[in-house]
Amino acid sequence: MPPRPLRRTKLSDIIVQDVKRLIVAECLEPGDRVPSEPELIAQYGCSKGTVREALKALQVEGLVTMRTGPGGGAYLADADPEPASRMLRNFLHFRHLDGEGVYQIRKVVEPELAASVTGRLTPERFAALEDNVAECSRHPETEEEQHRQRILELEFHNILADACPNPLLAFIGRFLNEMLRDLVVLKKAYVPERHQFGDSNVGYHRLLLAAYREGDAARVRAIMLAHMHDAERHMSALEGEMANSFLLEFPGREASRGV
Amino acid sequence: MPPRPLRRTKLSDIIVQDVKRLIVAECLEPGDRVPSEPELIAQYGCSKGTVREALKALQVEGLVTMRTGPGGGAYLADADPEPASRMLRNFLHFRHLDGEGVYQIRKVVEPELAASVTGRLTPERFAALEDNVAECSRHPETEEEQHRQRILELEFHNILADACPNPLLAFIGRFLNEMLRDLVVLKKAYVPERHQFGDSNVGYHRLLLAAYREGDAARVRAIMLAHMHDAERHMSALEGEMANSFLLEFPGREASRGV
DNA sequence: CCCAATTTGTTCGTATGTATC
DNA sequence: AGATACATACGAACAAATTGG
């Protein structure tokens, strides 16, 4: 008989790993059922609290969602970049990443991303891009509206990311936009006289649309590169250091889902 | 008066958010104490299980580590890219990312990363790079050793990432290497006759070292770009589709910590 | 509309392992 | 070695949410 069970690895962690193995072994897809609380309790002969911790971990990792009621339980969540994005912000909270750092990456990523979606823009996305440009072209009446336009300008790049067939490249692009968005939102020392920044951005966006219509990937890449250099210049003139509170959720962040 | 307390958001999630707010408000750093189980129980007037779930969530997010015994409790973990990396793999498990996709990003990220560390390599890192090249130059006796050399070749790029002052750029570089590493580890259909791939890689690494010694960032960038194009060529000839089991932990993955 | 079944969410009490003093 | 403080784990119960009759 085993006098000491001697588990050095916590049981809940084992359950987490086993469920992950189950997911890949059974080729489960989003929406499929994974073992529920009672099932896991029976399978591992442990208490409710233990399996709840395991399910909580899977939940935080964005792999499952829990539903109450009959037919409820744990279900495989559909792929969501949010958990990865959140963890990456957690990580960066303890490092210092400034606007310069964001643009160092943006200058190489955005041109590649933009060029790669040439000829892949659906009419819907084209319309969304044109709507975005139109919305950003209006002269802002209030300072708040100007603020909103800045965020909308970033949405232009998110639409391009949505069209990008490379999921990792799209993720990186969206994440960079998110970083810049937080910076804009946080920026109290917002300088109104710099609305020429917005004009400059919209100008580049218009050039990009023209290049997309002609399907000229090389020109798209060149325009986007120039756009990034220009934006970096405006940005570095504006801000000192990027605010380091990536741990927090800001109002309106969840609004950037989809489109 | 409120007849129904009506918590629509789960209490454990509120605790998680509050603790995060506390971390940024108090400017806590890795190693600092965060409220322990009994403290949170008293503060929120809830049960153990609830605060345990909250702490579990913070643990999965890589923000805290738990210690037992007197003076134990929850402590702020030092910044670790692993949780973000894990979540990103979770996300990509449900998308399809192939070798081509990895190299699309690698071709723009690695040259930028490599160029940015020019003049920033400490003697220790220089020695590590030279050791790496020496180790990879030895003619592999067994197939297993050849396999190990491939992984070591990726380590060359990780050393460069360690020297990169941009934390996000470094993370992306390391993550791409991790993806390729999993591909190499998984690759059963490993083709031994392609050991010229290794020779090619080591050749580029030697050229990079020479350019670093001269502090020529432009040449570093050019060499790395050529290196990536060459590696992509070898890679795409080798593999069909990248294995999609990023959820799992592979043996030896934890060995990639540091250096 | 209510009632009943099902499943998660939460609480209390208790016991055990483990590290510190 | 013993006492303390903390996480870890178990079990039984109740509350809340959801579904279907």
XYZ file of C-alpha atoms (C1' of nucleotides) in Angstrom:
560
model
C 0.000 0.000 0.000
C 1.117 3.589 -0.559
C 1.889 5.086 2.823
C 2.486 8.551 1.357
C 0.728 9.597 -1.796
C 3.388 12.292 -2.132
C 2.132 14.610 -4.848
C 4.723 17.302 -5.391
C 2.769 18.737 -8.308
C -0.562 20.129 -7.292
C -3.525 18.051 -8.368
C -5.300 21.013 -9.938
C -2.320 21.598 -12.217
C -2.380 17.965 -13.282
C -6.054 18.278 -14.121
C -5.328 21.378 -16.195
C -2.649 19.570 -18.144
C -4.840 16.504 -18.626
C -7.722 18.560 -19.941
C -5.378 20.269 -22.395
C -4.163 16.876 -23.534
C -7.768 15.811 -23.937
C -8.464 18.846 -26.086
C -5.669 18.069 -28.517
C -6.227 14.294 -28.403
C -9.916 14.556 -29.193
C -9.370 17.454 -31.590
C -12.010 19.444 -29.733
C -13.203 22.663 -31.286
C -14.747 25.793 -29.813
C -18.229 25.014 -28.522
C -17.428 21.415 -27.660
C -18.012 20.137 -24.164
C -15.192 19.434 -21.750
C -15.628 17.423 -18.522
C -17.803 19.197 -15.969
C -17.208 19.617 -12.258
C -18.926 16.396 -11.123
C -17.260 14.404 -13.873
C -13.798 15.619 -12.931
C -14.539 15.037 -9.244
C -15.449 11.441 -10.005
C -12.527 10.957 -12.360
C -9.844 12.264 -10.015
C -11.515 11.424 -6.724
C -10.892 14.871 -5.369
C -12.974 17.645 -3.880
C -15.024 20.293 -5.586
C -12.635 23.086 -4.712
C -9.758 21.369 -6.447
C -11.501 20.911 -9.778
C -12.855 24.431 -9.515
C -9.302 25.744 -9.303
C -8.373 23.739 -12.358
C -11.364 25.005 -14.305
C -10.619 28.517 -13.114
C -7.121 28.230 -14.524
C -8.452 27.049 -17.880
C -10.905 29.912 -17.763
C -8.193 32.495 -17.154
C -6.200 31.007 -20.008
C -9.199 31.682 -22.192
C -9.672 28.032 -23.120
C -13.062 27.327 -21.557
C -16.170 29.207 -20.545
C -18.524 28.067 -17.800
C -22.285 27.996 -18.077
C -24.758 27.362 -15.271
C -27.995 25.463 -15.454
C -28.982 22.219 -17.160
C -26.774 21.402 -20.098
C -24.291 23.801 -18.601
C -20.743 23.086 -17.575
C -17.423 23.841 -19.182
C -17.264 24.465 -22.909
C -14.354 25.176 -25.148
C -14.228 28.904 -25.786
C -13.630 30.206 -29.252
C -10.205 31.603 -29.925
C -9.847 35.011 -28.377
C -6.670 37.096 -28.467
C -7.670 38.924 -25.288
C -6.049 36.568 -22.741
C -2.758 36.570 -24.620
C -2.979 40.320 -24.942
C -3.696 40.690 -21.236
C -0.748 38.519 -20.200
C 1.542 40.396 -22.534
C 0.480 43.637 -20.889
C 1.111 42.058 -17.491
C 4.607 41.171 -18.606
C 5.320 44.598 -20.011
C 4.069 46.295 -16.870
C 7.354 45.464 -15.179
C 9.509 46.420 -18.146
C 9.622 49.886 -19.577
C 8.225 50.202 -23.038
C 7.972 53.698 -24.443
C 6.484 55.094 -27.618
C 9.837 54.756 -29.330
C 9.840 51.048 -28.556
C 6.360 50.610 -29.978
C 7.297 52.395 -33.167
C 10.517 50.464 -33.565
C 8.328 47.406 -34.050
C 5.499 49.169 -35.802
C 7.839 50.439 -38.505
C 8.684 46.902 -39.575
C 5.387 45.154 -38.765
C 2.789 47.524 -40.214
C 4.334 47.759 -43.696
C 4.570 43.967 -43.901
C 1.030 43.535 -42.609
C -0.368 46.199 -44.918
C 1.373 44.793 -47.966
C 0.241 41.258 -47.181
C -3.457 42.145 -47.328
C -3.171 43.668 -50.788
C -5.737 42.025 -53.012
C -7.347 40.372 -49.993
C -9.672 43.179 -48.934
C -13.316 42.218 -49.202
C -15.806 44.873 -50.330
C -17.062 45.020 -46.749
C -13.642 45.810 -45.378
C -13.063 48.299 -48.154
C -16.274 50.040 -47.177
C -15.258 49.973 -43.522
C -11.920 51.565 -44.376
C -13.605 54.250 -46.465
C -16.121 54.953 -43.712
C -13.272 55.235 -41.277
C -11.430 57.732 -43.448
C -14.617 59.750 -43.958
C -15.296 59.814 -40.222
C -11.744 60.894 -39.466
C -11.816 63.591 -42.141
C -14.543 65.625 -40.438
C -13.202 68.640 -38.642
C -13.504 67.917 -34.925
C -15.819 70.317 -33.090
C -14.908 69.456 -29.548
C -11.700 68.305 -27.949
C -13.414 65.075 -27.010
C -14.360 64.423 -30.582
C -10.785 65.014 -31.621
C -9.780 62.493 -29.004
C -12.267 59.997 -30.405
C -10.907 60.513 -33.907
C -7.435 59.559 -32.780
C -8.736 56.242 -31.549
C -10.693 55.800 -34.761
C -7.502 56.332 -36.732
C -6.031 53.338 -34.956
C -9.135 51.371 -35.918
C -8.103 51.806 -39.547
C -5.071 49.676 -38.820
C -7.160 47.143 -36.908
C -9.337 46.638 -39.978
C -6.225 45.838 -41.967
C -5.147 43.412 -39.248
C -8.540 41.697 -39.432
C -7.892 41.040 -43.108
C -4.425 39.622 -42.477
C -4.330 35.845 -42.998
C -1.309 35.446 -40.730
C -2.835 35.157 -37.237
C 0.370 35.977 -35.407
C 1.143 38.999 -37.539
C -2.430 40.193 -37.046
C -2.131 39.723 -33.301
C 1.063 41.740 -33.113
C -0.458 44.530 -35.161
C -3.562 44.700 -33.012
C -1.501 44.586 -29.851
C 0.612 47.528 -30.946
C -2.545 49.480 -31.738
C -3.849 48.616 -28.299
C -0.683 49.969 -26.708
C -1.018 53.213 -28.595
C -4.688 53.408 -27.728
C -3.960 53.186 -24.024
C -1.426 55.910 -24.490
C -3.971 58.150 -26.194
C -6.618 57.418 -23.597
C -4.287 58.080 -20.728
C -2.839 61.204 -22.236
C -4.147 64.023 -20.101
C -1.590 66.436 -21.485
C -3.323 66.280 -24.794
C -2.241 69.026 -27.117
C -5.144 70.343 -29.200
C -3.049 72.355 -31.599
C -1.615 69.174 -32.927
C -4.711 68.250 -34.858
C -2.499 68.392 -37.902
C -1.354 64.997 -36.704
C -4.800 63.700 -37.517
C -4.777 65.379 -40.923
C -1.453 63.770 -41.640
C -2.705 60.332 -40.609
C -5.862 60.566 -42.695
C -3.781 61.674 -45.651
C -1.691 58.540 -45.474
C -4.804 56.412 -45.044
C -6.218 57.890 -48.230
C -3.014 57.136 -50.101
C -3.151 53.577 -48.807
C -6.717 53.134 -50.055
C -5.693 54.327 -53.512
C -2.777 51.907 -53.601
C -5.048 49.078 -52.466
C -7.491 49.828 -55.258
C -4.689 49.406 -57.746
C -3.447 46.282 -55.976
C 0.056 47.697 -55.762
C 1.561 45.888 -52.772
C 4.960 47.540 -53.108
C 3.411 50.984 -52.996
C 1.248 49.992 -50.037
C 4.375 48.948 -48.198
C 6.189 52.155 -49.027
C 3.286 54.370 -48.011
C 2.795 52.539 -44.741
C 6.490 52.850 -43.939
C 6.369 56.589 -44.569
C 3.186 56.752 -42.495
C 4.907 55.069 -39.567
C 7.934 57.332 -39.736
C 5.678 60.363 -39.798
C 3.525 59.116 -36.935
C 6.572 58.345 -34.857
C 7.780 61.896 -35.342
C 4.478 63.324 -34.120
C 4.308 60.845 -31.287
C 7.782 61.369 -29.923
C 7.175 65.088 -29.940
C 4.055 64.514 -27.885
C 4.854 62.116 -25.121
C 7.623 61.485 -22.685
C 7.165 58.040 -21.322
C 4.407 55.551 -21.893
C 2.215 55.083 -18.856
C 2.962 51.817 -17.162
C -0.380 50.560 -15.939
C -1.025 47.869 -18.483
C -2.385 45.688 -15.695
C -5.574 47.730 -15.558
C -8.532 47.514 -17.866
C -9.533 50.812 -19.340
C -13.049 51.915 -20.241
C -13.866 51.205 -23.853
C -11.126 48.681 -24.372
C -13.669 45.926 -24.916
C -15.202 48.048 -27.686
C -12.373 47.112 -30.013
C -13.774 43.631 -30.548
C -14.351 42.518 -34.098
C -15.590 44.854 -36.862
C -32.156 50.293 -0.050
C -30.811 47.470 -2.163
C -33.060 44.482 -1.616
C -30.887 42.321 -3.829
C -27.125 42.459 -3.468
C -27.030 41.215 -7.050
C -23.437 40.595 -7.898
C -23.459 40.143 -11.638
C -19.684 40.026 -11.659
C -18.228 37.147 -9.745
C -16.619 38.092 -6.472
C -13.359 36.346 -7.300
C -13.034 38.457 -10.433
C -13.577 41.601 -8.411
C -10.836 40.542 -6.033
C -8.491 39.932 -8.957
C -9.163 43.381 -10.338
C -8.772 44.997 -6.924
C -5.444 43.306 -6.329
C -4.231 44.498 -9.710
C -5.313 48.013 -8.844
C -3.459 47.675 -5.576
C -0.317 46.617 -7.399
C -0.296 49.693 -9.628
C -1.503 52.049 -6.885
C 1.191 50.992 -4.444
C 3.771 50.628 -7.202
C 4.566 47.137 -5.955
C 7.591 45.384 -7.385
C 8.489 41.725 -7.752
C 9.109 40.191 -4.337
C 6.662 42.493 -2.562
C 3.864 41.030 -0.522
C 0.280 41.073 -1.638
C -2.660 40.324 0.679
C -2.708 36.695 1.801
C -5.660 34.349 1.981
C -6.795 35.237 5.519
C -6.376 38.944 4.856
C -8.507 38.813 1.728
C -11.082 36.654 3.526
C -11.367 39.281 6.236
C -11.385 42.167 3.772
C -14.102 40.817 1.508
C -15.983 38.747 4.070
C -15.985 35.729 1.841
C -14.866 32.148 2.049
C -11.521 30.532 1.434
C -12.559 28.977 -1.835
C -13.404 32.343 -3.334
C -10.124 34.027 -2.507
C -8.299 30.902 -3.565
C -9.866 31.160 -6.989
C -8.840 34.785 -7.204
C -5.278 34.005 -6.182
C -5.261 31.088 -8.594
C -6.201 33.453 -11.392
C -3.393 35.846 -10.458
C -1.083 32.859 -10.333
C -2.047 31.691 -13.815
C -1.532 35.217 -15.075
C 1.993 34.976 -13.731
C 1.581 37.913 -11.380
C 1.970 36.199 -8.011
C 3.575 33.118 -6.538
C 2.338 31.385 -3.415
C 4.539 30.288 -0.548
C 3.506 28.099 2.363
C 4.616 28.351 5.953
C 5.009 31.346 8.261
C 5.799 34.527 6.395
C 4.319 32.806 3.393
C 1.397 33.946 1.313
C 1.160 35.616 -2.035
C 4.145 37.478 -3.413
C 4.553 39.421 -6.603
C 6.365 37.237 -9.113
C 9.132 38.692 -11.174
C 8.304 39.424 -14.762
C 8.211 36.222 -16.756
C 7.334 36.014 -20.448
C 6.164 32.422 -20.048
C 2.489 33.123 -19.230
C 2.124 35.496 -22.163
C 3.879 32.995 -24.363
C 1.616 30.203 -23.188
C -1.580 32.181 -23.802
C -0.362 33.160 -27.244
C 0.197 29.503 -28.047
C -3.294 28.751 -26.751
C -4.670 31.353 -29.120
C -2.716 30.082 -32.086
C -3.788 26.511 -31.425
C -7.147 27.297 -33.010
C -5.722 29.255 -35.929
C -3.413 27.769 -38.446
C 0.084 29.149 -38.423
C 2.601 27.463 -40.710
C 6.317 27.883 -41.193
C 5.683 30.419 -43.904
C 3.726 32.540 -41.457
C 6.498 32.409 -38.900
C 9.085 33.450 -41.446
C 6.929 36.256 -42.795
C 7.325 37.859 -39.389
C 10.823 36.638 -38.748
C 12.096 38.286 -41.916
C 11.120 41.711 -40.628
C 11.632 41.215 -36.884
C 14.999 39.467 -36.724
C 16.888 42.018 -38.855
C 15.498 44.870 -36.747
C 16.270 43.055 -33.508
C 19.755 42.088 -34.634
C 20.597 45.581 -35.793
C 19.299 47.146 -32.588
C 21.712 45.225 -30.369
C 24.756 46.389 -32.325
C 27.194 47.923 -29.881
C 25.179 46.605 -26.969
C 26.673 43.149 -26.679
C 28.443 42.605 -23.390
C 31.621 40.518 -23.400
C 29.648 37.740 -21.701
C 27.078 37.642 -24.466
C 29.803 37.802 -27.060
C 31.429 34.790 -25.466
C 28.098 32.990 -25.344
C 27.550 33.649 -29.043
C 31.036 32.400 -29.894
C 30.555 29.292 -27.774
C 27.288 28.688 -29.546
C 28.883 28.957 -32.965
C 31.722 26.669 -31.909
C 29.280 24.105 -30.573
C 27.199 24.220 -33.735
C 30.278 23.933 -35.958
C 31.192 20.454 -34.750
C 30.236 17.773 -37.173
C 27.304 15.877 -35.644
C 28.055 12.209 -34.947
C 24.547 10.993 -34.297
C 21.188 12.033 -35.612
C 20.194 13.064 -32.120
C 23.169 15.341 -31.853
C 22.253 16.906 -35.154
C 18.802 17.464 -33.765
C 20.265 19.120 -30.698
C 22.382 21.395 -32.860
C 19.305 22.689 -34.619
C 17.850 23.772 -31.311
C 21.175 25.285 -30.335
C 21.170 27.317 -33.527
C 17.922 28.900 -32.400
C 19.580 29.671 -29.077
C 21.940 31.989 -30.958
C 18.968 34.170 -31.774
C 17.700 33.979 -28.202
C 21.002 35.380 -26.961
C 20.550 38.332 -29.287
C 16.988 38.782 -27.980
C 18.322 38.809 -24.412
C 20.505 41.759 -25.364
C 17.642 43.666 -26.968
C 16.567 46.665 -24.872
C 13.073 46.685 -26.351
C 11.150 44.183 -24.206
C 8.346 43.680 -26.702
C 10.684 43.172 -29.637
C 12.676 40.704 -27.558
C 9.514 38.846 -26.612
C 8.415 38.514 -30.212
C 11.826 37.263 -31.267
C 11.933 34.677 -28.505
C 8.376 33.583 -29.245
C 9.174 32.986 -32.901
C 12.185 30.932 -31.904
C 9.958 28.941 -29.575
C 7.556 28.214 -32.418
C 10.382 26.990 -34.615
C 11.778 24.963 -31.761
C 8.497 23.119 -31.297
C 8.498 22.461 -34.996
C 11.971 20.959 -34.845
C 11.138 18.918 -31.750
C 7.928 17.607 -33.244
C 9.429 16.875 -36.604
C 9.528 13.113 -36.867
C 10.113 13.261 -40.583
C 13.478 14.755 -39.961
C 15.691 14.640 -43.007
C 19.284 13.860 -42.060
C 20.768 14.656 -45.441
C 19.871 18.259 -44.952
C 22.672 18.915 -42.512
C 23.830 21.516 -44.984
C 21.053 23.589 -43.467
C 23.033 23.690 -40.246
C 26.235 24.592 -42.094
C 24.393 27.428 -43.781
C 23.019 28.725 -40.494
C 26.373 28.633 -38.755
C 27.911 30.453 -41.678
C 25.494 33.317 -41.299
C 26.035 33.355 -37.548
C 29.769 33.733 -38.122
C 29.183 36.604 -40.524
C 26.953 38.259 -37.937
C 29.634 37.970 -35.280
C 32.134 39.640 -37.584
C 29.747 42.494 -38.323
C 29.042 42.911 -34.608
C 32.743 43.161 -33.885
C 32.971 46.041 -36.312
C 29.809 47.619 -34.936
C 28.299 47.823 -38.406
C 24.539 47.819 -37.727
C 23.592 48.146 -41.394
C 25.619 45.096 -42.301
C 24.184 43.169 -39.359
C 20.727 43.943 -40.661
C 21.571 42.888 -44.193
C 23.198 39.638 -43.117
C 20.302 38.726 -40.863
C 17.821 39.411 -43.648
C 19.758 37.153 -45.994
C 19.950 34.562 -43.202
C 16.190 34.603 -42.787
C 15.544 34.268 -46.498
C 17.920 31.359 -46.668
C 16.451 29.671 -43.600
C 12.944 30.071 -44.951
C 13.998 28.387 -48.140
C 15.364 25.394 -46.270
C 12.386 25.312 -43.955
C 9.681 25.445 -46.588
C 11.418 22.644 -48.428
C 11.315 20.622 -45.245
C 7.903 20.888 -43.717
C 4.351 20.852 -44.866
C 2.304 22.268 -42.062
C 3.284 23.325 -38.579
C 1.975 20.973 -35.932
C -0.955 22.447 -34.125
C -0.594 21.323 -30.543
C 0.704 24.479 -28.981
C -1.439 23.793 -25.944
C 0.901 21.090 -24.754
C 4.151 21.477 -22.919
C 6.998 19.660 -24.563
C 9.959 18.093 -22.820
C 12.856 20.487 -22.611
C 10.808 23.582 -23.236
C 11.516 24.858 -19.730
C 15.228 24.566 -20.487
C 15.025 27.708 -22.584
C 14.977 29.922 -19.519
C 17.599 32.633 -19.559
C 20.913 32.826 -21.444
C -46.070 31.840 -15.196
C -44.474 28.826 -12.109
C -42.184 24.674 -10.929
C -38.612 21.370 -10.984
C -34.243 19.664 -12.425
C -29.442 20.569 -13.242
C -25.124 22.753 -12.817
C -22.203 26.363 -11.328
C -21.173 29.601 -7.439
C -20.316 30.252 -2.522
C -19.982 29.299 2.365
C -18.612 26.975 6.639
C -16.080 23.615 9.267
C -12.242 20.701 9.575
C -7.988 18.425 8.698
C -3.262 18.053 6.771
C 1.175 19.393 4.833
C 4.924 22.553 5.054
C 8.073 25.998 6.153
C 9.657 29.376 9.800
C 11.026 30.511 14.366
C 11.671 19.474 19.040
C 7.712 22.078 19.459
C 4.723 25.985 18.310
C 3.118 29.077 14.857
C 1.353 30.593 10.391
C 0.194 29.728 6.120
C -1.313 27.151 1.921
C -3.570 22.940 0.465
C -7.303 19.835 0.510
C -11.749 17.496 1.831
C -16.935 17.303 2.597
C -21.429 18.853 3.285
C -24.535 22.155 2.622
C -26.996 26.196 0.520
C -27.647 29.934 -2.989
C -28.061 31.469 -7.679
C -28.671 30.847 -12.498
C -30.485 28.534 -16.376
C -33.328 25.259 -18.923
C -37.504 22.830 -19.976
C -42.061 21.239 -18.793
